[in-house]
CSV table of C-alpha atoms in Angstrom, one decimal:
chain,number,residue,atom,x,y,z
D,287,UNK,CA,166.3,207.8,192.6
D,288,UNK,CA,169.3,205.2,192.2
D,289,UNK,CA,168.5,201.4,191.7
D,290,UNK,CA,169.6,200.4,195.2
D,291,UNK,CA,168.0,203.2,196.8
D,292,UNK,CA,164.3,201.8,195.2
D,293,UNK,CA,165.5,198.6,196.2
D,294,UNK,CA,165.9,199.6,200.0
D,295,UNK,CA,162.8,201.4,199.9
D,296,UNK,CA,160.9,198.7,199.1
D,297,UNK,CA,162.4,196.3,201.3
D,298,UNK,CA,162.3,199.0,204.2
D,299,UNK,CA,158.2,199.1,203.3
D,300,UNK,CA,158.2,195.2,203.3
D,301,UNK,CA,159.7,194.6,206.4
D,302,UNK,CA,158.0,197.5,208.0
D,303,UNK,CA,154.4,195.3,208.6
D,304,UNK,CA,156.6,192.8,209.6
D,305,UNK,CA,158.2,194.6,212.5
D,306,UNK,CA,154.9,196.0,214.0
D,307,UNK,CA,153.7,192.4,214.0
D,308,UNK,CA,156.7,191.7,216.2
D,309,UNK,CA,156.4,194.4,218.3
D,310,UNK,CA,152.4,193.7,218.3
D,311,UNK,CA,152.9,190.3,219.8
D,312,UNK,CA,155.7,191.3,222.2
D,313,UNK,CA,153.2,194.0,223.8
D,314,UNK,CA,150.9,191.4,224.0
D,315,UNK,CA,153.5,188.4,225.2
D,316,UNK,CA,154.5,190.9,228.1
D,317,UNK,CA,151.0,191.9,229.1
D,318,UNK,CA,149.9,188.6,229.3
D,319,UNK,CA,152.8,187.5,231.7
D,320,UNK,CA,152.7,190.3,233.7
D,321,UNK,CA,148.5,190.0,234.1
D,322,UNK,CA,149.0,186.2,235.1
D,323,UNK,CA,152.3,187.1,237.2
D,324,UNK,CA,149.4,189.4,239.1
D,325,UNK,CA,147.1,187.2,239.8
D,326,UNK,CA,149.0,184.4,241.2
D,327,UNK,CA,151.1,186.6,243.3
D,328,UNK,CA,148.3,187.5,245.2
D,329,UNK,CA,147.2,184.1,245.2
D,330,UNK,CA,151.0,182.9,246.8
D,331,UNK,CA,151.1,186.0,248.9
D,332,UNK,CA,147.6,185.6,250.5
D,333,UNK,CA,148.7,182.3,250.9
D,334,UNK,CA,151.8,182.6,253.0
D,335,UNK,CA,150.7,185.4,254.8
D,336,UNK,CA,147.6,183.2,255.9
D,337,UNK,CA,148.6,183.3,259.1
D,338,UNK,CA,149.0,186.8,259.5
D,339,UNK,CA,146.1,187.7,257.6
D,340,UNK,CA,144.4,185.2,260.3
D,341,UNK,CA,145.3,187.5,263.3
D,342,UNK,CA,144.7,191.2,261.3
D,343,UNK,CA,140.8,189.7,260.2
D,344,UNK,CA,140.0,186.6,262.4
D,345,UNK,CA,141.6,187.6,266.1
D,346,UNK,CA,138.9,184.8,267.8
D,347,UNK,CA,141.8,183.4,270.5
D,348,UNK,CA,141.2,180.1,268.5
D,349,UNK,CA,143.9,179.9,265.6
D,350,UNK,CA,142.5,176.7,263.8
D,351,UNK,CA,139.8,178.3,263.7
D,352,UNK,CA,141.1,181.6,262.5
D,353,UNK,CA,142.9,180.0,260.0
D,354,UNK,CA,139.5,177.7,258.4
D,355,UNK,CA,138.0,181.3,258.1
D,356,UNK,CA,141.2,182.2,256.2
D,357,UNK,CA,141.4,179.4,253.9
D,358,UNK,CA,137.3,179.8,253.6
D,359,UNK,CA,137.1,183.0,252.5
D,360,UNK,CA,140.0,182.1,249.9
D,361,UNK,CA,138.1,179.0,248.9
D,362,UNK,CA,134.8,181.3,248.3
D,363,UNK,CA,136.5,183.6,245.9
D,364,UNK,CA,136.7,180.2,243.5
D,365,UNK,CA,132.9,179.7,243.6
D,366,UNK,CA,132.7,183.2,241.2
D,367,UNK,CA,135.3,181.9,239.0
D,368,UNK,CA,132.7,179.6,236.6
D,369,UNK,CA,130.6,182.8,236.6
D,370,UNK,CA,133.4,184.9,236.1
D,371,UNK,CA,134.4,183.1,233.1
D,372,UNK,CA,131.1,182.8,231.5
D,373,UNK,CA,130.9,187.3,231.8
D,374,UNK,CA,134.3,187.8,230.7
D,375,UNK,CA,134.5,184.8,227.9
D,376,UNK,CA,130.9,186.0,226.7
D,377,UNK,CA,132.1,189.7,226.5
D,378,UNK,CA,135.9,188.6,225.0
D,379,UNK,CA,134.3,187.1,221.9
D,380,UNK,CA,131.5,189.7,221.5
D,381,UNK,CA,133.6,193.0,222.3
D,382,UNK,CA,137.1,192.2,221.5
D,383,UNK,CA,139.8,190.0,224.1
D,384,UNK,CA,141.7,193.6,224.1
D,385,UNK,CA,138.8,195.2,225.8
D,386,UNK,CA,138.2,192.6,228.1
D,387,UNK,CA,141.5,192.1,229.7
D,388,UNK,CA,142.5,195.6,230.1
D,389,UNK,CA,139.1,196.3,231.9
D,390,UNK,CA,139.4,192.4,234.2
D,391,UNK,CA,143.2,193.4,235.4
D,392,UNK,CA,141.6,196.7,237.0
D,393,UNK,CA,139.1,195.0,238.5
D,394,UNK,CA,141.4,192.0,239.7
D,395,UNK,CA,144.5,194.4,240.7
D,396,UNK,CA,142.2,197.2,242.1
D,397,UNK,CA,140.8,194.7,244.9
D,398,UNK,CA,144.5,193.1,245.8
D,399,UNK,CA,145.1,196.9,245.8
D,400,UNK,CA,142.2,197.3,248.4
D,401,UNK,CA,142.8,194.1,250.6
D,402,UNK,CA,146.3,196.2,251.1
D,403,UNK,CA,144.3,199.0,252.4
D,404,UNK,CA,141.7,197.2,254.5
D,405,UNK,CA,141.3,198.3,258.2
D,406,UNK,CA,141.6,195.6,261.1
D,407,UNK,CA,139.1,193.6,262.8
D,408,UNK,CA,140.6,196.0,265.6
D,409,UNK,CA,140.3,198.8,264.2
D,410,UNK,CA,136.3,198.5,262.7
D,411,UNK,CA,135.3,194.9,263.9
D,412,UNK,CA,133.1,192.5,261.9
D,413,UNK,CA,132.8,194.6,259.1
D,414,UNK,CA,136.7,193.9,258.1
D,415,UNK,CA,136.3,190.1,257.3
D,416,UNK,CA,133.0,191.0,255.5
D,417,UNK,CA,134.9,193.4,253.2
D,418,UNK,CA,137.9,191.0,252.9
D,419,UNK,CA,135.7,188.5,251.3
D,420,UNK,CA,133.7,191.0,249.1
D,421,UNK,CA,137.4,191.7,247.8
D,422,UNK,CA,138.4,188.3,247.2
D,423,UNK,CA,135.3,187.4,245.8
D,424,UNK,CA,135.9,190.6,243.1
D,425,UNK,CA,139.1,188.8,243.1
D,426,UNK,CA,138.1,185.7,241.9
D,427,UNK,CA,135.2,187.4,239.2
D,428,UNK,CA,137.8,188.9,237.9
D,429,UNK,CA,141.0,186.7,237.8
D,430,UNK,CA,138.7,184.2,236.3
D,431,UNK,CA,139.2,185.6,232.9
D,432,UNK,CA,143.1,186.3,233.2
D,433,UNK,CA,144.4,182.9,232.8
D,434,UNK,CA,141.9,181.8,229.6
D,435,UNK,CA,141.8,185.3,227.9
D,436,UNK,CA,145.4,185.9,227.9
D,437,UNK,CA,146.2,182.5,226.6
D,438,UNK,CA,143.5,183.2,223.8
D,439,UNK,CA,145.0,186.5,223.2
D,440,UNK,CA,148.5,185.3,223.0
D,441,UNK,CA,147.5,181.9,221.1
D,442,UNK,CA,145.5,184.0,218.2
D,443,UNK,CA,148.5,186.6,217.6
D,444,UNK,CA,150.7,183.6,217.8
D,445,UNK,CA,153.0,181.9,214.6
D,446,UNK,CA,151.2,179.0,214.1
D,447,UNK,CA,154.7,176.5,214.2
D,448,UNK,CA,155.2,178.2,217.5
D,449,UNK,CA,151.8,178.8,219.0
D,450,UNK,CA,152.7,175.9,221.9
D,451,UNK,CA,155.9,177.9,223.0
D,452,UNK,CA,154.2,181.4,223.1
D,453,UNK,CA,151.2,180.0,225.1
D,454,UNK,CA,153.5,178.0,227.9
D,455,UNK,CA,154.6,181.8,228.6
D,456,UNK,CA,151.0,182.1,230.8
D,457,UNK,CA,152.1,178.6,233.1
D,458,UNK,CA,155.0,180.1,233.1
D,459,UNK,CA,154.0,183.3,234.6
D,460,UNK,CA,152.3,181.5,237.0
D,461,UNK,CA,154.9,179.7,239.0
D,462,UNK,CA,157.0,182.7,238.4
D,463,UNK,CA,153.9,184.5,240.4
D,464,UNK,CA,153.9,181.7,243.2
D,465,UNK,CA,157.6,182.1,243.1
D,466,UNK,CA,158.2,185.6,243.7
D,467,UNK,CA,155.5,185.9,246.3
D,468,UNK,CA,156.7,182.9,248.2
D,469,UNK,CA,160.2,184.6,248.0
D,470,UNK,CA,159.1,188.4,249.4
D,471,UNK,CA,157.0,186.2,252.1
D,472,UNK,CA,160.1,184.6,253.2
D,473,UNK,CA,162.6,187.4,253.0
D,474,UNK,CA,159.8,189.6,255.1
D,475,UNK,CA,159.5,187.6,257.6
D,476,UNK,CA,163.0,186.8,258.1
D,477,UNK,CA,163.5,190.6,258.0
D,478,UNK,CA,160.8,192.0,259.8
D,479,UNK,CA,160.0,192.2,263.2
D,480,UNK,CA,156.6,189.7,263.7
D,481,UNK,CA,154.9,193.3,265.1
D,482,UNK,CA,156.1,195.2,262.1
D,483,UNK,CA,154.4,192.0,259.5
D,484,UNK,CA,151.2,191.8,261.1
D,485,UNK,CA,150.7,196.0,261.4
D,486,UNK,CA,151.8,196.9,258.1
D,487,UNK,CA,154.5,193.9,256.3
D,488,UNK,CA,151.7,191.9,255.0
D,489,UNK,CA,150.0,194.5,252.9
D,490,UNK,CA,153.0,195.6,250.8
D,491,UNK,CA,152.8,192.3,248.2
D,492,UNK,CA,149.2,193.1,248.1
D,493,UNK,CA,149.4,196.8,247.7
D,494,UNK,CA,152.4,196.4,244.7
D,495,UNK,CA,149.5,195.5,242.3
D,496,UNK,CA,148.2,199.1,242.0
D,497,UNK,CA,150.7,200.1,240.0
D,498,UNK,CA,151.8,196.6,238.4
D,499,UNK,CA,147.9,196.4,237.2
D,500,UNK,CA,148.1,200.1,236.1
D,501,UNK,CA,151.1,199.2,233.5
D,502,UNK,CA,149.1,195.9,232.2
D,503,UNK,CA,146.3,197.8,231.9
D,504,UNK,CA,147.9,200.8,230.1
D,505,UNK,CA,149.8,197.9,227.8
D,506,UNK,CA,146.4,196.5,226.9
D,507,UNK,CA,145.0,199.8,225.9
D,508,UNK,CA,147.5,200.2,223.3
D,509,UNK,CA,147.1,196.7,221.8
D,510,UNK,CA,144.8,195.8,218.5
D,511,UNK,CA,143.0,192.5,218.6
D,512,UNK,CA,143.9,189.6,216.9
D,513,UNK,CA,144.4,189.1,213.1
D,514,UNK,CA,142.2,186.4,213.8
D,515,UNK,CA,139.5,188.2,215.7
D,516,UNK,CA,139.9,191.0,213.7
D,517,UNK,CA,138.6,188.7,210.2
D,518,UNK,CA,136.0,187.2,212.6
D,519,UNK,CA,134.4,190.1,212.9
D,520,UNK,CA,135.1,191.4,209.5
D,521,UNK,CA,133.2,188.4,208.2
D,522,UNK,CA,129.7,189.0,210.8
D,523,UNK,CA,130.0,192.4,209.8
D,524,UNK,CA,129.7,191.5,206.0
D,525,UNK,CA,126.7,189.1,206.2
D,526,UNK,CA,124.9,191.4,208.5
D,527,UNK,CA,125.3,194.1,206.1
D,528,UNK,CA,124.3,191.7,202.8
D,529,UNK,CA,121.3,190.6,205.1
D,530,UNK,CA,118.2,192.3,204.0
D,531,UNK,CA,116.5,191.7,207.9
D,532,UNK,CA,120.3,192.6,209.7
D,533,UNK,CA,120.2,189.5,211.6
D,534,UNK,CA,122.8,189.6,214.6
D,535,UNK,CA,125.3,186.9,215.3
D,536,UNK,CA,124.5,184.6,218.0
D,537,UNK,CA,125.2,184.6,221.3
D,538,UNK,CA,129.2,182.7,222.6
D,539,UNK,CA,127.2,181.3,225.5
D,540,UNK,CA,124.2,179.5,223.5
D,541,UNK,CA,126.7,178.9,220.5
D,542,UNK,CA,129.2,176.7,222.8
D,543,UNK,CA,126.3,174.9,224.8
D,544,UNK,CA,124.2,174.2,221.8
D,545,UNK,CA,126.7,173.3,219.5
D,546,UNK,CA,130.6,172.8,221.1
D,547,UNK,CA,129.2,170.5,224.1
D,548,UNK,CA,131.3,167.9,223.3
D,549,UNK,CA,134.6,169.8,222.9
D,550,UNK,CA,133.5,171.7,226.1
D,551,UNK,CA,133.1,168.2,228.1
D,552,UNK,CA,136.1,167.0,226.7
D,553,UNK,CA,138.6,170.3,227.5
D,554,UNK,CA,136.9,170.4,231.4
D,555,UNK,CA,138.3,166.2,231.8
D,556,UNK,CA,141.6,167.7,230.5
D,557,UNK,CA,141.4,170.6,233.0
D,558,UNK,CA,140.7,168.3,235.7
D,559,UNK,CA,144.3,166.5,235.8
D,560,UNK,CA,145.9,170.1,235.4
D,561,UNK,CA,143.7,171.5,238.6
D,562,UNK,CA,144.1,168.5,240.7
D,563,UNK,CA,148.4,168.4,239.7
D,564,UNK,CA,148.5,171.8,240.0
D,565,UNK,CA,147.4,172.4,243.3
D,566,UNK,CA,148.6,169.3,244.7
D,567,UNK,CA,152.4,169.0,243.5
D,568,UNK,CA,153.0,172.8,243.7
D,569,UNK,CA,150.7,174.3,246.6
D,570,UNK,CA,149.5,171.1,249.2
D,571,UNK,CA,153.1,168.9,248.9
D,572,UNK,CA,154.3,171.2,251.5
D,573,UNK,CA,152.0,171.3,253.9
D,574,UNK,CA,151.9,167.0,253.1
D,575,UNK,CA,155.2,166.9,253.5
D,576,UNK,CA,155.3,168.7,256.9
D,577,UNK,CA,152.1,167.9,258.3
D,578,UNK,CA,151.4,164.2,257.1
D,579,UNK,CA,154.9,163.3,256.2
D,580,UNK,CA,156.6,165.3,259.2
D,581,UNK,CA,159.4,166.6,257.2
D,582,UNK,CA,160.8,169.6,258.3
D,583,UNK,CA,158.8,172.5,257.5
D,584,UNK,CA,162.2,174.4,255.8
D,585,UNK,CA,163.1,171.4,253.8
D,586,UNK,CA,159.5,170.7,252.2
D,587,UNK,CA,159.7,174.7,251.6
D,588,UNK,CA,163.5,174.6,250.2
D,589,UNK,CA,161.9,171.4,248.0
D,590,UNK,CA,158.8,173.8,246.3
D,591,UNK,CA,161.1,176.4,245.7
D,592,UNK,CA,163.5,174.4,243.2
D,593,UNK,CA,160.7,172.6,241.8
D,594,UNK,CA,159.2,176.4,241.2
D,595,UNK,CA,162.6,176.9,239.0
D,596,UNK,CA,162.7,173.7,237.6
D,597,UNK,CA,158.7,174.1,236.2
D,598,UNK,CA,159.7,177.7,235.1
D,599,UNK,CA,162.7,176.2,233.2
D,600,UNK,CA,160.4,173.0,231.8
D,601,UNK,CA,157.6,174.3,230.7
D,602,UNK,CA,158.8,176.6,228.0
D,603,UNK,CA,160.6,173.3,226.9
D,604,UNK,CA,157.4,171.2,227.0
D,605,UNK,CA,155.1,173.8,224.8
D,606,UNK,CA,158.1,173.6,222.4
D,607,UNK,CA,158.0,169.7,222.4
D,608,UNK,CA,153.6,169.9,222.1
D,609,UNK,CA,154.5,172.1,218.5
D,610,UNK,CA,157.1,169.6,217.4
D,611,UNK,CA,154.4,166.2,218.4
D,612,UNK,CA,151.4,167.7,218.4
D,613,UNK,CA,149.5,168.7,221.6
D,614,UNK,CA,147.1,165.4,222.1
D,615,UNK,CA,150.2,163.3,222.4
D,616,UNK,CA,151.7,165.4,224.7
D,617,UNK,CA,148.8,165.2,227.2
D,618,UNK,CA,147.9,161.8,226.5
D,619,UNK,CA,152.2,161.0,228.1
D,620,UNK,CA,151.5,163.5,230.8
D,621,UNK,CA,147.7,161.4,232.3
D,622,UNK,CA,149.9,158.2,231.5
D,623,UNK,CA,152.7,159.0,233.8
D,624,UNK,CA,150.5,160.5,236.6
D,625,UNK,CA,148.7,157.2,236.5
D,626,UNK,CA,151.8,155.1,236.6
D,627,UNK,CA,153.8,157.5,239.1
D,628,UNK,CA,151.7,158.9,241.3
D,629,UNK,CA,151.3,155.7,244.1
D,630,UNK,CA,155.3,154.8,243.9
D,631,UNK,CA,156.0,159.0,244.2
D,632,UNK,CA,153.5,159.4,247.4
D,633,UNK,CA,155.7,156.3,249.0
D,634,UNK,CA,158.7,157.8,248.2
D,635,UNK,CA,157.4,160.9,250.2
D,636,UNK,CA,156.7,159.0,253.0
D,637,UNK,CA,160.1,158.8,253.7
D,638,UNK,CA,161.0,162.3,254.3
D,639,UNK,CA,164.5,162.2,253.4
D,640,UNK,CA,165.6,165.1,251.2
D,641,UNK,CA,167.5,164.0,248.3
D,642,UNK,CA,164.6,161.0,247.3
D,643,UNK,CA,161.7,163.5,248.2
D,644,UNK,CA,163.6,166.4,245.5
D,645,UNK,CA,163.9,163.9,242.7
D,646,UNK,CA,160.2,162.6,243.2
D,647,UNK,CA,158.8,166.2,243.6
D,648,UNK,CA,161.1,167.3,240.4
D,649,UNK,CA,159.8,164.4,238.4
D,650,UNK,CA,156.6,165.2,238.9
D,651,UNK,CA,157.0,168.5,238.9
D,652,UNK,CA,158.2,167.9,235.3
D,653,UNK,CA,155.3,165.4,234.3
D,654,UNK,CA,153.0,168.6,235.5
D,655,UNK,CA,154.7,170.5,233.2
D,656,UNK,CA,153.5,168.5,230.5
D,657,UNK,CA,150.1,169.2,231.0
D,658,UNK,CA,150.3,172.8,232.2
D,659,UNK,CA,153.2,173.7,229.3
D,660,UNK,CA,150.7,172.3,226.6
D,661,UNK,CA,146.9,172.5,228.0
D,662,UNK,CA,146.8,176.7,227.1
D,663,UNK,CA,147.8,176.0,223.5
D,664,UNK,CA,145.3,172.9,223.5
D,665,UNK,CA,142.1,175.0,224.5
D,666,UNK,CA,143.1,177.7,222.2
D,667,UNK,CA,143.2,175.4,219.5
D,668,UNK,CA,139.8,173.4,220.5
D,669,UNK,CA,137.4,176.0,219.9
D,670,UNK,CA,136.5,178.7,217.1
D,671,UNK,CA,137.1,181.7,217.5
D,672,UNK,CA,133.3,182.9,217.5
D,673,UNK,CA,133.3,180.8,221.2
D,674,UNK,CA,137.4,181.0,221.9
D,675,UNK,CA,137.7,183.2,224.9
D,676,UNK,CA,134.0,181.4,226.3
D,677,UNK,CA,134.9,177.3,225.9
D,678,UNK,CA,138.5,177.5,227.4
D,679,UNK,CA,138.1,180.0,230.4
D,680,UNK,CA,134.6,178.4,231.2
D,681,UNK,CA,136.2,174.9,231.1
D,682,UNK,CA,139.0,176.0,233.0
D,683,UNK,CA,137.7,177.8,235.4
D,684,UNK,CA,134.7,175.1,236.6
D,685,UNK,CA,137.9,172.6,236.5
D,686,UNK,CA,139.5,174.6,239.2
D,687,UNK,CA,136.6,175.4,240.8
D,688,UNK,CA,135.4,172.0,241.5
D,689,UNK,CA,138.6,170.3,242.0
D,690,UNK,CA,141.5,172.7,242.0
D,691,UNK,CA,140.3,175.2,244.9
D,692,UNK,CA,138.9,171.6,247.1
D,693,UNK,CA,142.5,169.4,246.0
D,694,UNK,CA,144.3,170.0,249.6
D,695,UNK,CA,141.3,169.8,251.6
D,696,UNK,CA,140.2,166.3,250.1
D,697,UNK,CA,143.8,165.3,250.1
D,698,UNK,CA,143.5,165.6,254.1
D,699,UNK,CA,140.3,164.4,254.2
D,700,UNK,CA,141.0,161.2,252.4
D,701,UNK,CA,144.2,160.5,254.8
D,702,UNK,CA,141.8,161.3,257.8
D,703,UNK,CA,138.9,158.8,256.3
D,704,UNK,CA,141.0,155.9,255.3
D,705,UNK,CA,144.4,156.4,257.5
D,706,UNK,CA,146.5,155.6,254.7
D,707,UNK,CA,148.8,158.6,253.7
D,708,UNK,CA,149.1,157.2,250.1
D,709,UNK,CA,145.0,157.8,249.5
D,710,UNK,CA,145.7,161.4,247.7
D,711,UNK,CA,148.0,159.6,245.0
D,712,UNK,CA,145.2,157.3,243.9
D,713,UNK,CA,142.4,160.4,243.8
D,714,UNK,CA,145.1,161.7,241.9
D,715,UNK,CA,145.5,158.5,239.5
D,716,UNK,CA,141.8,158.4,239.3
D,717,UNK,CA,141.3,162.3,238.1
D,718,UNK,CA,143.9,161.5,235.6
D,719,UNK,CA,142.5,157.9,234.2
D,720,UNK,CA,139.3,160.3,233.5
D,721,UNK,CA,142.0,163.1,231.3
D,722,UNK,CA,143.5,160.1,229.5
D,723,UNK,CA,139.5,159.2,228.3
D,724,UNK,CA,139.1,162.6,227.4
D,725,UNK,CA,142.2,163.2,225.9
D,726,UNK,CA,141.6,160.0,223.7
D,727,UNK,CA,138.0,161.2,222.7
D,728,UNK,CA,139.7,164.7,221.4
D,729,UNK,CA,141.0,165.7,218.4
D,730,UNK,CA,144.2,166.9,217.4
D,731,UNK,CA,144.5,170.6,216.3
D,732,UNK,CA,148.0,171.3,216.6
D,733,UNK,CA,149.4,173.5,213.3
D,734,UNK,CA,145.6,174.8,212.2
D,735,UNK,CA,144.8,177.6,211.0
D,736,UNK,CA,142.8,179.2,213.9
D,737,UNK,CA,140.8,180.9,211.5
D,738,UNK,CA,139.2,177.9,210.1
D,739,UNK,CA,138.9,175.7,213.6
């Protein structure tokens, strides 16, 4: 064999581990998107077809009423979500984040798939609301390890320089998620006749995750977990086997409560700022705006759609800012300008005149993206990887559960209580004065080696 024929040989065998890493982490890039882009598809299309979905399961002649049964069997399927994470973190770092994600998106994708296929309240009375919630409430067990174990996933197969950039990809999915099922919503019901929605229009969105949960699923079947996991295990496989009584490792869930309590507090005040902005710039501002405000309902719809593209657009831009600065700093500027903008951006709403309700939506649509585009690369980095999966979807999930799934509805309750349409912007300010002490109280992790956290 020639010189240069050894020589490309053995660079063909050196790049060749290279390459499959690559390919590794672009399998496991698109699963993760596409497993968040279900789960938050469902949530916008259940969402917009509320109404719809109030006549098909909740025909009582009263449509408030119809519509709090809606919204309350949505709001149930978050009270599983704390549980959820606790099953799914627990079996993510004792069985492998592979395993548990390609099992969860069945689960979570099988019962959208189902609510598709769900009889009316016509057609088999009271037991068709009963099933809907049983499905949403899968729905919720299920989704609640999505968000968390795909950002783990992700995180641990990341390049460290670039972990912040690769992670923003799951926030990213999400309003892409709100964004597409917002957009079939529309185009349905500008399309379709309002017979032809309610009889058979509103199930196609939820029927579409079959097959979109069958190709994550296959994805995720054909992934290897994580270098990092991987050496984890490795490592508890060694002592157990040089132990002479084959002790077994301990438990994630008594591990993180007994001795991560303090990083577990701190990453659920972070979480509380990203459920509160979350589901108050990009899911209640519309219904503010039209409701409180008395914008037109088209114009506060027009408004969430741009900021959809613009947080699509930022995001990606903010995780690459968290690996340049580091993630605390990052987090600490996003709780500091929610405190300092949130009162002048609600008075600013109160105007309902488009051009200065779009630029205070997109700015804070962009100081959200500074939490959401950074927070997934933040939790990943908090804890080891022996608890991982367990600390960030637990504290993310009980974050969202408490004060994410309940933002709109005390929103409208404060206005009602104190008859000032400004009193969401100071809960707000107040959620994020209690990030910026948790924030402060944290450490910075940004650039470690996830291995040794």
């Amino acid at each position: 064999m020639s010189a240069s024929a050894t020589i490309a040989t053995a660079s063909m065998a050196s790049a060749s581990p290279q390459s499959e890493e690559q390919a590794m982490v672009r399998k496991v890039a698109v699963s993760s998107f596409l497993g968040n882009f279900i789960e938050w598809f469902d949530y916008a299309s259940y969402s917009y077809f509320a109404t719809t979905i109030a006549l098909v399961f909740f025909p009582t002649g009263n449509h408030t009423v119809a519509m709090l049964q809606t919204f309350g069997v949505f709001a149930l399927s978050f009270v599983l979500r704390p549980i959820g994470a606790l099953f799914w973190g627990n079996f993510g770092d004792r069985k492998g984040r592979k395993g548990a994600l390609a099992i969860s998106i069945m689960f979570m994708s099988g019962a959208s798939f189902l609510i598709g296929c769900l009889p009316s309240y016509a057609m088999i009375g009271v037991l068709a609301p009963v099933l809907l919630l049983l499905l949403r409430m899968v729905q919720g067990f299920s989704a609640s390890g999505e968000y968390a174990g795909a950002a783990t996933f992700l995180g641990e197969y990341a390049p460290t320089k670039k972990r912040g950039i690769y992670c923003s990809l799951i926030p990213a999915s999400t309003a892409i998620g709100l964004l597409a099922g917002s957009t079939l919503a529309s185009v349905m019901t500008a399309s379709l006749s309002s017979d032809a929605v309610v009889s058979w229009g509103w199930r196609v969105p939820f029927l579409m995750a079959g097959p979109l949960g069958l190709v994550v699923h296959y994805i995720r079947t054909k992934l290897a977990d994580s270098p990092v996991y991987a050496s984890m295990t490795a490592a508890i496989d060694d002592k157990q086997a040089s132990s002479s009584q084959g002790e077994q490792g301990v438990s994630p869930l008594r591990e993180l409560f007994q001795h991560h309590f303090k990083a577990l507090m701190i990453s659920f005040g972070a979480c509380m700022l990203n459920a509160v902005g979350f589901y108050t710039v990009l899911t209640y501002l519309p219904t503010y705006l039209s409701d409180t405000v008395g914008m037109a309902a088209a114009q506060s719809s027009a408004i969430t759609t741009i900021c959809l593209v613009l947080y699509v657009a930022l995001v990606f831009g903010m995780g690459h800012i968290s690996d340049m600065f580091g993630r605390k700093k990052v987090l600490i500027g996003a709780c500091v300008a929610f405190i300092v903008l949130t009162v002048p951006a609600f008075m600013v709403l109160n105007t309902a005149q488009f051009w200065p309700v779009l630029i205070v939506e997109l700015a804070m649509c962009a100081t959200l993206t500074a939490n959401d585009g950074t927070l997934s690369s933040y939790l990943t980095e908090t804890f080891p990887t022996s608890v991982r999966f367990t600390g960030f979807a637990f504290s993310f999930n009980l974050a969202n559960a408490i004060f994410g799934g309940t933002a709109p509805f005390i929103a409208t309750g404060l206005i009602y209580v104190t008859g000032s349409s400004t009193a969401p912007a100071w809960y707000m300010v107040a959620v994020a004065a209690v990030a910026l002490v948790a924030m402060i109280l944290s450490h910075e992790n940004t650039d470690k080696d996830l291995n040794r956290i």
